[in-house]
PDB file of C-alpha atoms in Angstrom:
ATOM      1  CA  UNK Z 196      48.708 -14.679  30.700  1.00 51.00           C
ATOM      2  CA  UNK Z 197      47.021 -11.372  31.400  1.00 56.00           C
ATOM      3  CA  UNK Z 198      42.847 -11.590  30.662  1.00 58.00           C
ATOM      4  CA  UNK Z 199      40.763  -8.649  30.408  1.00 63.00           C
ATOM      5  CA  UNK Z 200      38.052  -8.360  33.330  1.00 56.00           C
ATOM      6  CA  UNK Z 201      35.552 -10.717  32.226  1.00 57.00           C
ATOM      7  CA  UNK Z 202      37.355 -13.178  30.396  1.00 61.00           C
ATOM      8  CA  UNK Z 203      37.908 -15.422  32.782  1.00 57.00           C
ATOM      9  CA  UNK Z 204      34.465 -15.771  33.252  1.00 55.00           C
ATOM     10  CA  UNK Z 205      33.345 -15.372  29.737  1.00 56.00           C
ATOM     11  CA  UNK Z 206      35.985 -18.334  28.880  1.00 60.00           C
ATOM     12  CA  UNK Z 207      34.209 -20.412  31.323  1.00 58.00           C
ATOM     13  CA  UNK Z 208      31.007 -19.958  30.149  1.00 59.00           C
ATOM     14  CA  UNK Z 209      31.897 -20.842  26.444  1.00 59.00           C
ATOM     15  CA  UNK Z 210      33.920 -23.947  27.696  1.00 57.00           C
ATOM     16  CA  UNK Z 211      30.692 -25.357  28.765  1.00 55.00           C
ATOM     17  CA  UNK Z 212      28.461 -25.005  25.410  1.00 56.00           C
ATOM     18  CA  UNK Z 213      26.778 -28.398  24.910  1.00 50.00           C
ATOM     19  CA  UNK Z 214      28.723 -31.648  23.070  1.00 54.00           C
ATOM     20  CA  UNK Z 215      25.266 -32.568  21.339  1.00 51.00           C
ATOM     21  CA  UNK Z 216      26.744 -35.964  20.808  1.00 59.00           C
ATOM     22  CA  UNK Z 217      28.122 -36.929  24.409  1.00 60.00           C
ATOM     23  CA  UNK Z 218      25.701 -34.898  26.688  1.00 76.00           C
ATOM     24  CA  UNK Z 219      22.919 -36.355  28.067  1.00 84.00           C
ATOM     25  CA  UNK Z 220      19.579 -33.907  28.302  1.00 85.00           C
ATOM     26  CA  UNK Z 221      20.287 -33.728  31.831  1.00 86.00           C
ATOM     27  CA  UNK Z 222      23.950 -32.417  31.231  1.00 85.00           C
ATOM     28  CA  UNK Z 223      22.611 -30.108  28.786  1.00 82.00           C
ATOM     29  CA  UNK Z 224      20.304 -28.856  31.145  1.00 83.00           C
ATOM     30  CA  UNK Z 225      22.461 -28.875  34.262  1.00 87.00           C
ATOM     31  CA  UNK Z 226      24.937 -26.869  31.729  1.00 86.00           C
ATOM     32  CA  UNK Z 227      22.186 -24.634  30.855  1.00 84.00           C
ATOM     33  CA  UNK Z 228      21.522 -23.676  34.324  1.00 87.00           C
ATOM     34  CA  UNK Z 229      25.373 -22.898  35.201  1.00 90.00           C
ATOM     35  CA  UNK Z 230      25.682 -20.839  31.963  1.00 92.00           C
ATOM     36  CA  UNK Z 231      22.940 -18.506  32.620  1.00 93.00           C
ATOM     37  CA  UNK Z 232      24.457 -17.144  36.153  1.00 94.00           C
ATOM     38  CA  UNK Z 233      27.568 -16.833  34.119  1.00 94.00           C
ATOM     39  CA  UNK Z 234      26.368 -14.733  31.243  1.00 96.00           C
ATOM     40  CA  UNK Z 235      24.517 -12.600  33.527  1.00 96.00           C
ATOM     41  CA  UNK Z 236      27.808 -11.420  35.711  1.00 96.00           C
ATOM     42  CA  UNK Z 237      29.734 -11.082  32.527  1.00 96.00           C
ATOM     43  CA  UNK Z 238      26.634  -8.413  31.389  1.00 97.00           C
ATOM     44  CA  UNK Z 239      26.533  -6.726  35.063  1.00 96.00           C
ATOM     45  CA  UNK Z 240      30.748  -6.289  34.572  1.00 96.00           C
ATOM     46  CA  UNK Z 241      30.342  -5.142  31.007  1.00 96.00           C
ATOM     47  CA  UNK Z 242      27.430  -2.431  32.530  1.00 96.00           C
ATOM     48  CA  UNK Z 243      29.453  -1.335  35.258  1.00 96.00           C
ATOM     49  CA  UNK Z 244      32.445  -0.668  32.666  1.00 95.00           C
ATOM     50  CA  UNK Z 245      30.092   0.803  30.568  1.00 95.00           C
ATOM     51  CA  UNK Z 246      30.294  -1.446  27.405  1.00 97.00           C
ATOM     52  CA  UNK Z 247      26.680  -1.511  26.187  1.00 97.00           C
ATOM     53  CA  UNK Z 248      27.387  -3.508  23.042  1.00 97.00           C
ATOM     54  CA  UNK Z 249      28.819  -6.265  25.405  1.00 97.00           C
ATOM     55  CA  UNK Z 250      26.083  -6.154  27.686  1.00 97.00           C
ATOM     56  CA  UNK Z 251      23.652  -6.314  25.292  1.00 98.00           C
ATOM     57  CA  UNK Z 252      25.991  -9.793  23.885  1.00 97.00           C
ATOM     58  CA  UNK Z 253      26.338 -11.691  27.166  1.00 97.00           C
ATOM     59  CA  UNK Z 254      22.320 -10.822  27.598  1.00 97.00           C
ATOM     60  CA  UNK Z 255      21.512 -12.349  24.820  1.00 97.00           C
ATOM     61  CA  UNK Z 256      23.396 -15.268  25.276  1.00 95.00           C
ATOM     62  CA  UNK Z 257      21.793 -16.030  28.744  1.00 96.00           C
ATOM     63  CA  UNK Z 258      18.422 -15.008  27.163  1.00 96.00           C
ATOM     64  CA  UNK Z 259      19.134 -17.767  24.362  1.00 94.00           C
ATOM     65  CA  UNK Z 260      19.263 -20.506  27.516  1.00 92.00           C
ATOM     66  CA  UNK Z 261      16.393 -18.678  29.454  1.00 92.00           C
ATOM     67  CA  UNK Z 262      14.451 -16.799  27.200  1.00 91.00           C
ATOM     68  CA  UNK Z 263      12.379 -14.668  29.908  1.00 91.00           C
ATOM     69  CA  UNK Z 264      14.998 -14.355  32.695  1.00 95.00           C
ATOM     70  CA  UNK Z 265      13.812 -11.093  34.118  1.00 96.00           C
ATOM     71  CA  UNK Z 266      17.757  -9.719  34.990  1.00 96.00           C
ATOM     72  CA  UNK Z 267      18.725 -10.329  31.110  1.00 97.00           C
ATOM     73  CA  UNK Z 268      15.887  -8.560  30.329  1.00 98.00           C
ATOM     74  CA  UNK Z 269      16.335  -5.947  32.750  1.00 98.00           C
ATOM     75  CA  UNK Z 270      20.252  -5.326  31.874  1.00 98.00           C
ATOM     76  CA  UNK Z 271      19.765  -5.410  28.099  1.00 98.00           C
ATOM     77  CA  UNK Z 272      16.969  -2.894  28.153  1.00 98.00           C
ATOM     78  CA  UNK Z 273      19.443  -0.788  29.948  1.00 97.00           C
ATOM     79  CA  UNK Z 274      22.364  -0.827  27.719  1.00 98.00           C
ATOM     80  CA  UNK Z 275      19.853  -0.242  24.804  1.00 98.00           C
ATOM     81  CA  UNK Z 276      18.628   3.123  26.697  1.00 97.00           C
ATOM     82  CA  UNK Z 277      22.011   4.100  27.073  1.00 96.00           C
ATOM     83  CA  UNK Z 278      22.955   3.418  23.097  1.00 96.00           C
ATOM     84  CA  UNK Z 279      19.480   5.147  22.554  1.00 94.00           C
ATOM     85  CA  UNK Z 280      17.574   2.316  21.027  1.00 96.00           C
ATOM     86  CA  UNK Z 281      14.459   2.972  22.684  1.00 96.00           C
ATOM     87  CA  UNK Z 282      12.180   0.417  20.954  1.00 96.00           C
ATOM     88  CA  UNK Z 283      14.387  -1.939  21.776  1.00 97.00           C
ATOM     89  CA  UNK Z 284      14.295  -1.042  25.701  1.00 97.00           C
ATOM     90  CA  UNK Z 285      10.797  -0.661  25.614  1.00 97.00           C
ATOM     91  CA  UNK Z 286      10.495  -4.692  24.003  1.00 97.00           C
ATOM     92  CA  UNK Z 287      12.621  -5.725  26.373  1.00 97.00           C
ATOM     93  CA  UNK Z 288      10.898  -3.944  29.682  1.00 97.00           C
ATOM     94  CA  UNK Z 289       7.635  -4.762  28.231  1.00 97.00           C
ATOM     95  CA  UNK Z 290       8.094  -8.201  27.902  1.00 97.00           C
ATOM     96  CA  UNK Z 291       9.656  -8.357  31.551  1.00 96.00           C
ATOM     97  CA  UNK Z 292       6.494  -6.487  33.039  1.00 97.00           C
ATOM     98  CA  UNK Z 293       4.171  -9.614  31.681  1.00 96.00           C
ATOM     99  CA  UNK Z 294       6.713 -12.173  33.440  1.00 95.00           C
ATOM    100  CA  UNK Z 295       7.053  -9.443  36.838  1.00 95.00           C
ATOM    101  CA  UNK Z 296       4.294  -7.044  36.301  1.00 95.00           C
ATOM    102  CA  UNK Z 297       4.941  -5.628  39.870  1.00 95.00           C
ATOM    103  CA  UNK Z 298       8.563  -4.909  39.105  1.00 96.00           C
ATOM    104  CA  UNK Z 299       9.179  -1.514  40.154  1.00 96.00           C
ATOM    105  CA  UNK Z 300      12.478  -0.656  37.946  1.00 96.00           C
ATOM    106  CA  UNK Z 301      11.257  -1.884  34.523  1.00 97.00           C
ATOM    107  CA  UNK Z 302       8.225   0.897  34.894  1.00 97.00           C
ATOM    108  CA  UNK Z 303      11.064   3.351  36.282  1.00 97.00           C
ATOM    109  CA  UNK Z 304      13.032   2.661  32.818  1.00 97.00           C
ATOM    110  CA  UNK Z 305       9.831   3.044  31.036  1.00 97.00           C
ATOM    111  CA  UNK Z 306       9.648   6.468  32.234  1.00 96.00           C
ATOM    112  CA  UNK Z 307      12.765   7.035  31.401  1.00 97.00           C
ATOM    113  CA  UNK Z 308      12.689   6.170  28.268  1.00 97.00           C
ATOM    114  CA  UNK Z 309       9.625   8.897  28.128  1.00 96.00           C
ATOM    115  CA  UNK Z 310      11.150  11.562  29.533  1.00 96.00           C
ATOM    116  CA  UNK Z 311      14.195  11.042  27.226  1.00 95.00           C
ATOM    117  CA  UNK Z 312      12.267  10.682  23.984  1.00 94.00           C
ATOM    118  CA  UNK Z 313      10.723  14.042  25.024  1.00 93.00           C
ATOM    119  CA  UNK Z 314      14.054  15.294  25.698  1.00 92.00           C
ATOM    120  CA  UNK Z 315      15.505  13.954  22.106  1.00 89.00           C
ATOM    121  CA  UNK Z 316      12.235  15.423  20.333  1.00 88.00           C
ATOM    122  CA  UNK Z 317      12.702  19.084  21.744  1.00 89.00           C
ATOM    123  CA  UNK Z 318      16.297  18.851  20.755  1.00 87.00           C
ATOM    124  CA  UNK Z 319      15.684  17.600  17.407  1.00 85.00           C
ATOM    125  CA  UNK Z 320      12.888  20.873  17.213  1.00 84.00           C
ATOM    126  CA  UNK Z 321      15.411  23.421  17.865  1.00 83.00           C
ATOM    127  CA  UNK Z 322      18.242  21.554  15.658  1.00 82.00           C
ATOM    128  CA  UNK Z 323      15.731  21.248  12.667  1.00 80.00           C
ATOM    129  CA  UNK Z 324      13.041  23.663  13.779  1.00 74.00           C
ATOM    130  CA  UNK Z 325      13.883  26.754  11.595  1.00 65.00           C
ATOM    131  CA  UNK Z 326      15.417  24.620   8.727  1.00 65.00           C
ATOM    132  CA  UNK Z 327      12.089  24.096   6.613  1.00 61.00           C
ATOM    133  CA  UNK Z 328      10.849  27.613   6.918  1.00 61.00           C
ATOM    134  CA  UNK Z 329      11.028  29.656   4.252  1.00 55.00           C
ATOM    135  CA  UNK Z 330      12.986  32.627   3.584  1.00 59.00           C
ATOM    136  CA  UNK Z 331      10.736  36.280   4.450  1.00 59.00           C
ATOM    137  CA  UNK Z 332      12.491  37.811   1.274  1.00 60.00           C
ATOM    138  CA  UNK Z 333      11.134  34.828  -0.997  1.00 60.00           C
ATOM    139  CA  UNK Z 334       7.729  35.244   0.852  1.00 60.00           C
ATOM    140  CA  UNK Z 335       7.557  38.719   0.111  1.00 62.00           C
ATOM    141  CA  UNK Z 336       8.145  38.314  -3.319  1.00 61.00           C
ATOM    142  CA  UNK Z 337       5.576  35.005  -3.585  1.00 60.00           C
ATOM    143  CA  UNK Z 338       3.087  37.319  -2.545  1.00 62.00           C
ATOM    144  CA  UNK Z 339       3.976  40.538  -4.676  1.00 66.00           C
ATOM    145  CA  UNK Z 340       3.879  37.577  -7.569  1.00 65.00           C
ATOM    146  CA  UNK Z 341       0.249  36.393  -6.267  1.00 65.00           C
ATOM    147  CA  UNK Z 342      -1.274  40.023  -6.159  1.00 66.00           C
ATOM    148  CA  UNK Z 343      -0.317  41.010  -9.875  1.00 62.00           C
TER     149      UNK Z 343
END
C-alpha cells in the first residue's frame, strides 16, 4: 500500500479523534495533546510541498484542539499570504502577536503582507488605471456641446 507523504501521519492523527462514550477526560485530553504535534507536522509537510489549502486544513484542525497555538497560527497565516488572503494572514498574525507579542516573524509577515498589498495596488493601477478615463475625442466634443 503506497501513501502519499503525509498520510501516514495524517491517518494517525484521525485514528485518535475522541470515543465520547469510552474516553475518560483525561484520555481526551492526553489525545488532545498527541494530536496537536501531529497536525502541526502534517501543515509544515503540506508548506514545504507547497499545498496551502492543506496547510491551512491540518492548521485548523490543531487550532480546533489548541485554539492559540502560536505555530498553527504562524503556518496558516503563511499559506493564506501565499493564496493572497491577506485579512486572513493579518487575523491570524495579529492574534499570535497578543499570545507572543515579541515574536519577531509574525511582525516580519506583517510587513510582508504591506509591502505586497502595495505591490497588488500599483498593479491593479496600471491594469485598471486608464480604463475609466474618458475618450479625448468625446471630451472634445462635450465641450464644443457645453460652449454652444
Amino acid at each position: 500500500l503506497h501513501l502519499k507523504p503525509g498520510q501516514k501521519i495524517h491517518n494517525v492523527a484521525s485514528s485518535m479523534e475522541p470515543d465520547q462514550n469510552a474516553d475518560t477526560p483525561e484520555e481526551i485530553a492526553l489525545k488532545n495533546e498527541l494530536q496537536t504535534p501531529c497536525y502541526l507536522n502534517i501543515a509544515a509537510c503540506r508548506s514545504k510541498m507547497g499545498d496551502d489549502r492543506a496547510t491551512i486544513a491540518a492548521c485548523k484542525s490543531a487550532l480546533a484542539l489548541d485554539n492559540h497555538n502560536i505555530k498553527a497560527l504562524y503556518r496558516r497565516a503563511t499559506a493564506h499570504i501565499n493564496l493572497c488572503n491577506f485579512d486572513l494572514a493579518r487575523d491570524d498574525l495579529n492574534l499570535l502577536l497578543k499570545k507572543d507579542a515579541s515574536n519577531t516573524e509574525a511582525v516580519r509577515e506583517l510587513n510582508r503582507i504591506k509591502k505586497l498589498e502595495e505591490q497588488s495596488r500599483v498593479k491593479q493601477r496600471k491594469a485598471f488605471g486608464g480604463l475609466f478615463k474618458s475618450n479625448p475625442a468625446d471630451d472634445a466634443a462635450a465641450a464644443a456641446a457645453a460652449a454652444a
